Coordinates of C-alpha atoms in Angstrom, one line a residue:
Chain A
M1 CA 0.0 0.3 -0.3
S2 CA 1.6 3.2 -1.0
Y3 CA 0.5 6.9 0.4
A4 CA 1.2 10.0 -1.7
T5 CA 3.9 11.9 0.1
T6 CA 6.2 14.5 -0.3
E7 CA 9.4 12.3 -0.6
Q8 CA 8.6 10.4 -3.5
T9 CA 8.8 13.0 -4.9
K10 CA 11.9 14.5 -3.9
K11 CA 14.2 11.3 -4.5
L12 CA 13.4 12.4 -8.6
N13 CA 16.0 14.2 -10.0
L14 CA 15.2 15.8 -12.7
T15 CA 18.2 15.3 -15.4
K16 CA 16.9 12.2 -15.8
T17 CA 12.8 13.1 -15.9
L18 CA 13.7 16.6 -18.5
P19 CA 13.5 14.6 -21.3
F20 CA 10.0 13.4 -21.1
H21 CA 10.1 17.2 -19.6
L22 CA 10.6 18.2 -23.0
L23 CA 9.1 14.7 -25.2
I24 CA 5.6 16.1 -23.0
F25 CA 5.8 19.9 -24.4
A26 CA 7.0 18.9 -27.8
L27 CA 3.6 16.7 -28.0
L28 CA 1.4 19.4 -27.1
M29 CA 3.1 21.7 -29.2
L30 CA 2.9 19.8 -32.3
L31 CA -0.8 19.1 -31.6
W32 CA -1.5 22.6 -31.2
E33 CA -0.4 23.5 -34.5
M34 CA -1.9 20.4 -35.6
I35 CA -5.1 21.1 -34.9
N36 CA -5.0 25.0 -36.4
R37 CA -3.1 23.4 -39.7
L38 CA -6.6 21.0 -39.6
G39 CA -8.4 23.8 -39.3
I40 CA -10.5 22.9 -36.4
A41 CA -9.1 25.7 -34.1
D42 CA -9.4 29.2 -35.6
D43 CA -6.6 31.5 -36.2
L44 CA -8.3 34.8 -34.4
V45 CA -9.2 32.7 -31.1
A46 CA -5.8 30.2 -30.6
P47 CA -3.0 31.6 -32.3
R48 CA -0.7 28.3 -33.9
P49 CA 2.5 27.5 -31.6
T50 CA 5.0 28.7 -35.0
D51 CA 3.6 32.0 -35.4
I52 CA 3.3 33.1 -32.0
V53 CA 7.2 32.3 -32.4
M54 CA 7.4 34.0 -34.6
A55 CA 5.4 37.4 -33.3
M56 CA 8.2 37.0 -30.1
A57 CA 11.6 36.4 -32.4
D58 CA 9.3 40.1 -34.4
I59 CA 8.4 42.3 -31.0
F60 CA 12.2 41.3 -29.5
F61 CA 14.4 41.4 -32.7
I62 CA 13.1 42.9 -35.3
D63 CA 10.7 45.5 -34.6
Q64 CA 12.3 44.9 -31.0
T65 CA 9.3 47.0 -30.0
V66 CA 8.9 45.5 -27.3
W67 CA 11.7 46.5 -24.3
H68 CA 10.5 49.8 -24.5
H69 CA 7.0 48.9 -23.5
L70 CA 9.0 45.9 -20.7
A71 CA 10.5 48.5 -18.9
S72 CA 8.2 50.6 -19.0
T73 CA 6.3 48.7 -16.9
F74 CA 8.8 46.6 -15.4
A75 CA 10.5 50.8 -14.0
K76 CA 5.9 51.2 -12.6
A77 CA 5.9 47.5 -11.2
L78 CA 9.2 47.8 -9.4
L79 CA 9.2 51.4 -8.1
G80 CA 5.4 51.0 -6.8
A81 CA 6.3 47.6 -5.3
F82 CA 10.0 48.9 -3.4
I83 CA 7.5 52.4 -1.9
G84 CA 4.9 49.8 -1.1
T85 CA 6.5 47.8 0.3
L86 CA 8.5 50.8 1.7
I87 CA 5.1 51.2 3.9
G88 CA 4.2 48.5 4.3
M89 CA 6.8 47.4 6.1
G90 CA 6.9 50.8 8.0
L91 CA 3.3 50.6 9.1
A92 CA 4.9 46.8 10.5
I93 CA 7.3 48.3 12.4
T94 CA 5.8 50.9 14.0
A95 CA 2.5 48.8 14.5
V96 CA 4.5 45.2 16.5
L97 CA 6.6 48.2 19.3
N98 CA 3.3 50.8 19.3
E99 CA 0.2 49.1 21.4
T100 CA -2.0 51.8 20.5
F101 CA -1.0 52.1 17.4
R102 CA -1.9 48.6 16.9
K103 CA -5.1 48.7 18.3
Y104 CA -6.8 51.4 16.6
I105 CA -5.2 50.8 12.8
K106 CA -6.1 46.8 12.9
P107 CA -10.0 47.6 12.1
W108 CA -8.5 49.7 8.8
I109 CA -5.8 47.2 7.2
I110 CA -9.0 45.4 7.6
L111 CA -10.9 47.2 5.3
M112 CA -7.6 47.5 3.2
E113 CA -7.7 43.8 3.0
A114 CA -11.7 43.9 2.3
T115 CA -11.7 45.9 -0.5
P116 CA -11.0 44.9 -3.6
R117 CA -7.4 47.8 -4.2
I118 CA -6.9 47.5 -7.9
A119 CA -9.9 48.6 -8.2
V120 CA -9.2 52.1 -7.0
G121 CA -7.2 52.2 -10.4
P122 CA -10.0 54.2 -12.7
I123 CA -10.3 56.7 -9.6
F124 CA -6.3 56.8 -9.3
V125 CA -6.2 57.5 -13.6
A126 CA -9.0 59.9 -13.0
L127 CA -6.7 61.7 -10.5
L128 CA -3.6 61.6 -11.3
G129 CA -3.6 60.9 -14.9
F130 CA -2.6 58.6 -17.9
G131 CA 1.3 59.2 -17.5
M132 CA 4.2 57.3 -15.0
S133 CA 2.6 58.2 -11.6
S134 CA -1.5 56.7 -11.5
A135 CA 0.7 53.4 -12.4
V136 CA 3.1 53.5 -9.6
A137 CA 0.5 54.8 -7.1
L138 CA -1.6 52.0 -7.9
A139 CA 1.0 48.9 -8.2
A140 CA 2.2 50.6 -4.4
L141 CA -1.3 50.3 -3.7
V142 CA -1.9 46.6 -4.5
A143 CA 1.8 45.9 -3.2
F144 CA 1.5 47.2 0.8
F145 CA -0.4 45.0 2.0
G146 CA 2.1 41.4 1.4
P147 CA 5.0 43.3 3.5
F148 CA 2.5 44.4 6.1
V149 CA 1.7 41.3 6.8
N150 CA 4.1 39.0 6.8
T151 CA 5.9 41.7 8.7
Y152 CA 4.0 41.9 11.4
Q153 CA 3.4 38.6 11.5
G154 CA 6.6 37.6 11.8
L155 CA 7.7 40.2 14.1
M156 CA 5.0 38.9 16.3
D157 CA 5.2 35.2 16.3
V158 CA 8.7 36.2 18.6
D159 CA 8.6 32.0 20.7
H160 CA 8.6 33.2 24.4
E161 CA 11.1 31.7 25.7
E162 CA 13.3 33.2 23.6
E163 CA 12.0 37.0 24.4
E164 CA 12.6 35.3 27.9
L165 CA 16.5 35.0 28.0
F166 CA 16.7 37.5 26.4
R167 CA 14.8 40.3 29.3
S168 CA 16.8 38.0 31.6
L169 CA 20.3 38.7 30.0
G170 CA 18.3 42.1 29.9
A171 CA 18.5 43.1 26.1
S172 CA 17.1 46.6 25.5
K173 CA 14.0 46.4 22.9
F174 CA 15.9 47.8 20.5
Q175 CA 18.6 44.6 20.2
T176 CA 15.7 42.1 21.0
F177 CA 14.4 43.9 17.5
R178 CA 18.0 43.8 15.7
K179 CA 18.7 40.9 17.4
L180 CA 15.9 38.2 18.1
R181 CA 12.3 39.2 16.2
L182 CA 14.3 40.6 12.8
P183 CA 16.1 37.4 11.8
T184 CA 13.8 35.3 13.8
A185 CA 10.7 37.8 11.1
M186 CA 13.2 37.1 8.1
P187 CA 11.5 34.6 6.4
L188 CA 8.4 35.8 6.4
I189 CA 9.6 39.4 6.1
S190 CA 11.1 38.4 2.0
A191 CA 8.5 36.0 1.0
G192 CA 6.2 38.9 1.9
W193 CA 8.6 41.4 -0.6
K194 CA 7.2 38.3 -3.5
L195 CA 4.3 38.7 -3.3
A196 CA 4.4 42.5 -3.3
A197 CA 6.5 42.2 -6.4
A198 CA 3.8 39.7 -8.6
S199 CA 0.9 42.1 -7.4
A200 CA 2.2 44.7 -8.0
F201 CA 2.4 43.8 -11.3
S202 CA -0.8 43.0 -11.8
G203 CA -1.7 47.0 -10.2
A204 CA 0.9 48.6 -13.1
L205 CA -0.8 46.5 -16.1
V206 CA -4.6 47.6 -14.6
A207 CA -3.2 50.9 -14.4
E208 CA -2.6 50.2 -18.9
F209 CA -5.5 48.5 -19.1
I210 CA -7.5 51.7 -17.9
Q211 CA -5.1 54.9 -20.1
A212 CA -1.8 54.5 -20.4
S213 CA 0.3 55.3 -23.6
E214 CA 2.4 52.9 -22.8
G215 CA 3.6 49.5 -21.2
M216 CA 2.7 45.8 -22.0
G217 CA -0.5 46.6 -20.1
V218 CA -1.7 48.7 -23.8
L219 CA 0.6 46.7 -26.2
I220 CA -1.4 43.4 -25.8
S221 CA -4.7 45.3 -25.5
Q222 CA -3.6 47.3 -28.7
Y223 CA -2.9 43.5 -30.6
V224 CA -5.8 41.8 -29.2
T225 CA -8.2 45.4 -30.3
M226 CA -5.8 44.9 -34.2
L227 CA -6.5 41.4 -33.6
T228 CA -3.1 39.6 -34.9
M229 CA -3.9 37.0 -31.9
H230 CA -0.9 35.8 -31.8
Y231 CA 1.4 39.2 -31.2
A232 CA -1.1 39.4 -28.2
F233 CA -0.1 36.3 -27.1
A234 CA 3.7 36.9 -27.4
A235 CA 3.8 40.0 -25.9
L236 CA 1.6 37.7 -22.7
L237 CA 4.5 34.4 -22.8
S238 CA 7.3 37.7 -22.7
V239 CA 5.8 39.2 -19.4
T240 CA 5.5 35.9 -18.2
L241 CA 9.7 35.3 -19.2
F242 CA 10.8 38.0 -17.3
G243 CA 8.2 37.8 -14.6
Y244 CA 10.9 34.5 -13.9
I245 CA 13.5 35.6 -14.7
L246 CA 12.4 38.6 -11.7
F247 CA 10.8 35.6 -9.6
K248 CA 14.1 33.5 -9.7
I249 CA 16.4 36.6 -8.8
M250 CA 14.7 37.7 -6.3
E251 CA 14.6 33.5 -5.3
Y252 CA 19.4 33.8 -4.7
V253 CA 18.3 36.8 -3.2
D254 CA 16.3 35.3 -0.6
Y255 CA 19.1 32.2 -0.3
R256 CA 21.4 35.1 0.6
I257 CA 20.2 37.3 3.3
I258 CA 18.4 34.1 5.2
F259 CA 21.5 32.1 4.5
W260 CA 20.6 29.7 8.0
R261 CA 18.4 28.1 6.8
D262 CA 20.5 26.4 4.0
D263 CA 23.2 24.6 6.1
Q264 CA 26.4 24.3 3.5
L265 CA 25.7 28.0 3.2
M266 CA 25.4 28.9 7.1
Y267 CA 28.7 26.8 7.6
S268 CA 30.7 28.7 5.3
I269 CA 29.2 32.1 6.3
S270 CA 30.2 31.4 10.0
E271 CA 34.1 29.7 8.6
K272 CA 34.4 33.1 6.7
K273 CA 32.8 35.2 10.3
R274 CA 34.9 33.8 12.8
N275 CA 38.4 34.0 10.0
K276 CA 37.4 37.5 9.7
M277 CA 37.4 37.9 13.7
R278 CA 40.6 36.1 13.6
A279 CA 43.0 38.6 11.8
P280 CA 43.3 41.1 13.0
A281 CA 44.8 39.4 16.0
Chain B
M1 CA -18.3 42.2 31.6
K2 CA -17.2 40.5 28.7
I3 CA -20.3 42.6 27.2
V4 CA -19.3 45.7 28.7
S5 CA -15.6 45.3 27.4
G6 CA -17.0 45.2 24.1
I7 CA -19.2 47.9 24.1
V8 CA -16.3 50.3 25.1
S9 CA -14.1 49.0 22.2
F10 CA -15.9 48.9 20.2
L11 CA -17.1 52.9 20.9
K12 CA -13.4 52.9 20.6
Y13 CA -13.0 52.5 17.5
A14 CA -16.0 54.0 16.2
L15 CA -14.5 57.5 18.1
S16 CA -11.3 56.1 15.4
F17 CA -13.0 56.3 12.4
I18 CA -15.2 59.4 13.5
I19 CA -12.4 61.7 14.5
V20 CA -10.6 60.8 10.8
L21 CA -13.7 61.2 9.4
G22 CA -14.2 64.5 10.6
T23 CA -11.1 65.9 10.4
W24 CA -11.5 65.1 6.6
E25 CA -15.1 66.9 6.2
L26 CA -13.7 69.9 7.9
Y27 CA -10.8 70.4 5.7
A28 CA -12.2 70.0 3.0
A29 CA -15.8 72.0 4.2
Y30 CA -13.1 75.4 5.2
G31 CA -11.1 74.5 0.9
G32 CA -8.4 72.4 2.4
L33 CA -9.1 69.9 -0.8
N34 CA -9.3 70.3 -4.6
E35 CA -13.4 68.6 -4.4
L36 CA -12.2 67.4 -8.4
F37 CA -9.3 65.2 -6.8
L38 CA -11.1 64.1 -2.9
P39 CA -14.4 64.7 -2.3
R40 CA -15.7 65.3 1.3
P41 CA -17.1 62.3 3.3
S42 CA -21.3 63.8 3.3
K43 CA -21.5 63.9 0.2
I44 CA -19.8 60.1 -0.4
G45 CA -22.3 59.4 2.0
L46 CA -25.1 60.9 0.0
K47 CA -23.6 59.3 -2.8
L48 CA -24.6 55.7 -1.2
Y49 CA -27.6 57.3 0.5
D50 CA -29.2 57.9 -3.4
M51 CA -27.8 54.2 -4.6
F52 CA -28.7 52.3 -2.1
I53 CA -32.3 53.9 -0.9
E54 CA -33.8 56.5 -2.5
T55 CA -32.9 55.2 -6.5
G56 CA -31.9 51.5 -5.7
M57 CA -29.9 51.4 -8.6
I58 CA -27.0 50.4 -7.3
Y59 CA -28.9 46.6 -6.3
Y60 CA -28.4 45.5 -10.4
H61 CA -25.2 46.0 -10.4
F62 CA -24.1 44.8 -7.1
F63 CA -25.6 41.2 -7.7
V64 CA -24.2 40.7 -11.0
T65 CA -20.8 41.0 -9.7
L66 CA -21.5 39.0 -7.5
L67 CA -23.2 36.2 -8.8
E68 CA -20.2 36.8 -12.1
M69 CA -18.0 36.6 -8.9
A70 CA -20.0 33.3 -7.4
I71 CA -20.0 31.4 -10.7
G72 CA -16.3 31.9 -11.5
F73 CA -15.2 30.9 -7.7
L74 CA -16.6 28.1 -8.3
I75 CA -15.2 27.1 -11.3
G76 CA -11.9 28.1 -10.7
V77 CA -11.9 26.5 -7.5
T78 CA -13.4 23.0 -8.9
I79 CA -10.6 23.0 -11.3
G80 CA -8.6 23.7 -8.8
V81 CA -9.1 21.3 -6.6
S82 CA -9.6 18.5 -8.6
L83 CA -5.9 19.1 -10.7
A84 CA -4.7 19.3 -7.4
V85 CA -6.6 16.0 -5.7
A86 CA -4.9 14.6 -8.8
A87 CA -1.7 16.2 -8.4
A88 CA -1.5 14.3 -5.0
F89 CA -2.6 10.9 -5.9
S90 CA -0.1 10.5 -8.9
P91 CA 3.9 11.9 -8.8
R92 CA 3.7 11.2 -12.5
F93 CA 1.5 13.5 -13.1
R94 CA 2.5 16.1 -10.0
R95 CA 6.0 15.8 -11.4
Y96 CA 5.0 17.0 -14.7
I97 CA 2.4 19.8 -14.2
A98 CA 4.7 21.4 -12.7
P99 CA 6.7 23.5 -14.7
Y100 CA 3.1 24.4 -16.2
A101 CA 1.6 25.4 -12.8
V102 CA 5.1 27.5 -12.1
V103 CA 4.3 29.5 -15.3
F104 CA 0.0 29.8 -14.3
N105 CA 1.9 31.7 -11.6
V106 CA 5.0 34.2 -12.5
T107 CA 2.2 35.3 -15.4
P108 CA -0.4 37.7 -14.0
G109 CA -4.1 36.4 -14.6
I110 CA -5.3 40.1 -15.3
A111 CA -3.1 40.8 -18.1
V112 CA -4.5 38.4 -19.7
L113 CA -7.3 40.0 -18.9
P114 CA -8.1 41.7 -23.2
L115 CA -7.3 38.4 -25.0
I116 CA -10.2 36.5 -22.7
I117 CA -12.8 39.5 -23.8
A118 CA -11.5 38.8 -27.7
W119 CA -12.7 35.2 -26.9
F120 CA -15.8 35.3 -24.5
G121 CA -16.9 38.9 -25.5
F122 CA -18.1 41.5 -24.0
G123 CA -20.8 40.0 -22.0
W124 CA -20.7 37.9 -18.3
S125 CA -18.7 35.1 -20.1
S126 CA -15.6 37.2 -19.9
K127 CA -16.2 38.2 -16.2
I128 CA -16.5 34.6 -15.2
A129 CA -13.8 33.5 -17.5
L130 CA -11.1 36.0 -15.9
A131 CA -12.2 35.3 -12.4
T132 CA -11.7 31.5 -12.8
L133 CA -8.6 32.1 -13.3
V134 CA -7.4 34.8 -11.3
C135 CA -8.3 32.7 -8.7
F136 CA -7.6 29.4 -9.4
F137 CA -3.8 29.1 -8.3
P138 CA -4.4 29.4 -4.0
P139 CA -6.8 26.3 -3.7
F140 CA -4.2 24.5 -5.8
I141 CA -1.6 25.2 -4.4
N142 CA -3.1 24.9 -0.8
T143 CA -5.0 21.5 -1.9
L144 CA -1.8 20.0 -2.8
T145 CA 0.3 21.2 0.0
G146 CA -2.5 20.5 2.1
L147 CA -2.4 16.8 1.3
L148 CA 1.1 16.3 0.9
K149 CA 1.0 17.4 4.7
S150 CA 2.4 13.9 5.8
D151 CA 1.7 12.5 9.3
D152 CA 4.1 9.6 9.6
E153 CA 2.8 7.5 12.5
A154 CA -0.7 8.4 11.1
I155 CA 0.2 6.1 8.3
E156 CA 1.4 3.8 9.7
L157 CA -1.5 3.7 12.0
F158 CA -4.0 3.1 9.0
Q159 CA -1.2 0.7 7.9
T160 CA -1.8 -1.4 11.2
L161 CA -5.5 -0.7 11.4
G162 CA -5.5 -2.2 7.8
A163 CA -7.3 1.1 6.3
T164 CA -7.4 1.3 2.0
Q165 CA -6.2 3.5 0.5
S166 CA -10.2 5.6 -0.4
Q167 CA -10.3 5.2 3.4
Y168 CA -7.4 7.0 3.8
F169 CA -7.7 9.8 1.6
W170 CA -11.6 10.9 3.6
K171 CA -10.5 9.9 7.4
Q172 CA -7.1 10.9 7.3
Q173 CA -5.8 12.4 4.4
L174 CA -8.6 14.9 3.9
P175 CA -9.5 16.3 7.1
N176 CA -6.0 16.5 7.6
A177 CA -5.8 19.1 4.4
L178 CA -8.6 21.6 5.7
P179 CA -7.3 23.5 6.9
E180 CA -4.9 24.8 4.3
I181 CA -7.6 24.2 1.4
F182 CA -9.7 27.0 3.6
A183 CA -6.8 28.9 3.4
G184 CA -6.5 28.3 -0.2
L185 CA -10.6 29.6 -0.3
K186 CA -11.0 32.2 1.7
L187 CA -7.7 33.7 -0.7
A188 CA -9.3 32.8 -2.9
I189 CA -13.1 33.8 -3.1
T190 CA -11.4 38.0 -2.9
T191 CA -9.6 38.0 -5.5
A192 CA -12.4 36.4 -8.2
L193 CA -13.8 39.4 -7.0
L194 CA -10.6 41.7 -7.7
G195 CA -10.8 39.4 -11.7
T196 CA -14.8 40.0 -11.4
I197 CA -14.1 43.7 -11.2
V198 CA -10.9 44.3 -13.2
A199 CA -12.8 42.3 -15.7
Q200 CA -15.8 45.1 -15.9
F201 CA -12.5 47.9 -16.1
G202 CA -11.6 46.3 -19.1
S203 CA -15.8 46.5 -20.9
A204 CA -19.2 45.6 -19.6
S205 CA -22.6 47.3 -19.3
E206 CA -23.4 45.9 -16.2
G207 CA -21.7 45.6 -12.6
V208 CA -20.0 47.6 -9.7
G209 CA -16.4 48.6 -12.1
I210 CA -18.2 49.3 -15.3
L211 CA -20.4 52.1 -12.5
M212 CA -17.0 52.9 -10.8
Q213 CA -15.6 53.8 -13.8
R214 CA -18.1 55.9 -15.7
F215 CA -17.9 57.9 -12.0
A216 CA -14.8 58.3 -12.7
F217 CA -14.2 59.4 -16.3
R218 CA -17.5 62.1 -15.7
L219 CA -15.4 63.3 -13.2
D220 CA -17.7 62.2 -10.3
M221 CA -15.3 61.4 -7.7
A222 CA -17.8 61.3 -4.9
G223 CA -19.6 58.7 -7.5
S224 CA -16.6 57.0 -7.7
F225 CA -15.4 56.6 -3.8
A226 CA -19.4 55.3 -3.6
S227 CA -18.4 52.3 -5.6
L228 CA -15.5 52.2 -3.8
V229 CA -17.6 51.5 -0.9
T230 CA -20.0 49.4 -2.4
M231 CA -16.9 47.1 -3.3
S232 CA -15.9 46.7 0.0
I233 CA -19.2 45.8 1.0
M234 CA -19.2 43.1 -0.9
G235 CA -15.4 42.0 -0.1
L236 CA -16.0 42.3 3.7
M237 CA -19.1 40.6 3.2
V238 CA -18.0 37.4 1.3
F239 CA -15.0 37.3 3.7
T240 CA -17.3 37.5 6.5
L241 CA -18.9 34.5 4.8
A242 CA -15.7 32.1 3.8
E243 CA -14.3 32.6 7.2
F244 CA -17.5 31.5 9.3
L245 CA -18.2 28.7 6.6
D246 CA -14.5 28.4 8.1
R247 CA -14.8 28.3 11.4
H248 CA -17.7 26.3 11.7
I249 CA -16.4 23.0 9.4
V250 CA -12.5 23.1 10.1
F251 CA -13.8 23.6 13.4
W252 CA -10.9 21.5 15.4
R253 CA -8.3 24.2 14.5
N254 CA -10.0 26.4 17.6
L255 CA -10.1 25.1 21.2
D256 CA -14.1 26.9 21.5
G257 CA -15.4 25.3 18.3
L258 CA -13.8 21.9 19.1
E259 CA -15.6 22.0 21.9
R260 CA -18.6 23.0 21.0
V261 CA -19.0 20.7 18.8
S262 CA -17.9 17.5 21.3
R263 CA -20.4 19.0 23.7
Q264 CA -23.0 18.9 20.3
R265 CA -22.4 15.5 19.5
A266 CA -22.1 14.4 23.2
K267 CA -25.2 15.0 23.5
K268 CA -26.5 13.7 20.7
G269 CA -24.7 10.2 21.4

């Protein structure tokens, strides 16, 4: 009898399975292509894979339209994520350190959580215009929540015994924060950053859908309006591609900052620190 | 005593709301704010009164949006949960679906909006489709992690008692995963609302989203803020519903619920 567990997945290594993955992917693409060639699906509804690849090559290398729009959307989303994270973490840290503030901010937070924040889009566009600022503001508003909740949760979830140890050793509030709360909260906080980046993208894209002159949102809706669906798919895939790269970069940063989650990395860093301490003597 | 302290803390919260809104109102009344940008609270309140009570025009849009959201949510959750169950049972399926799940996760679902409008048109179906698309992922990933979270001792116990695979699933794996599944559903229900409203921004003839956009384009800021408040009410409603279901179905997670249910069962027995 076998019950499904995580152990089973861990044992399968990637190099063995990669050819199968590729085979399945190729078969799927072939099937899709054949469906279009045989006229079962309309190119207007689901453009064939070869057309999408050609369109991607066109917008990336020949026509090169996509770079400008990608840079615009990325700038808006990242700036918004940065501002939102600063606000969210600032509020969370204030709430953790100050009990009165924590109590009074709570109903506002519940209200903010229930409101679909992206829905403020039309208001922001009307207030701030069609340029970059409305998209950045919307991205920041959407992004601030993840870092806020995660930072707050992480900083509050401190082990009682550890806290007692710090108190009995006479640690100051700042020391407890810097050496106990912050390190404990780091994994959750960085998960909050990832959330912020992902939601900031949605915010920037929605602002662009509503009204903008540049950005991937504009590009995708332009292609759809012109009914060049293969270009729309290519633009969508480039958002996915660069989103994936960003995600991987953030994962790497996460791995470097929270080094104590990985034994090997922790060992090498503690070795380095020890060497540094020895050097001056 | 409990009731009194509850009332006092409620009054405190109400007071903090009144102070914030009052400052806003006074500041606007003395000309500190451009009414075109940020309407005063009393005007938003009047507009809300107008929409909900005087003309009642909001109800139609309100229920259309809720219905679109509910259908999208149901479809999304069904797809997400069933895919997750399949992936939990078959390691092979899980392995082959994983890369697609990653790709799906990094694509902002909202970016697909223009394509969805082109496929499904301006009617209800495009809103339902976007709601489905954006809300299917949290139930999927949470159900999968919940089902795969295995307890070695429980497995051993079920094995020694000679339980079948289906018994193990229904009596151990599924109840064990319910807290995660419900966390996923709570996430999904708010994202489904969001998807519906964003799809309405894209193009629609009915719904709270298009109402808000119309107000904003007419520079009737009080109207668009009132629509925003309506959306908050909807969000609070669906969130409270999800929270309520969570507390009653996954009753064993908090002590009060556990006690209540065990007492009920003892009475029945």
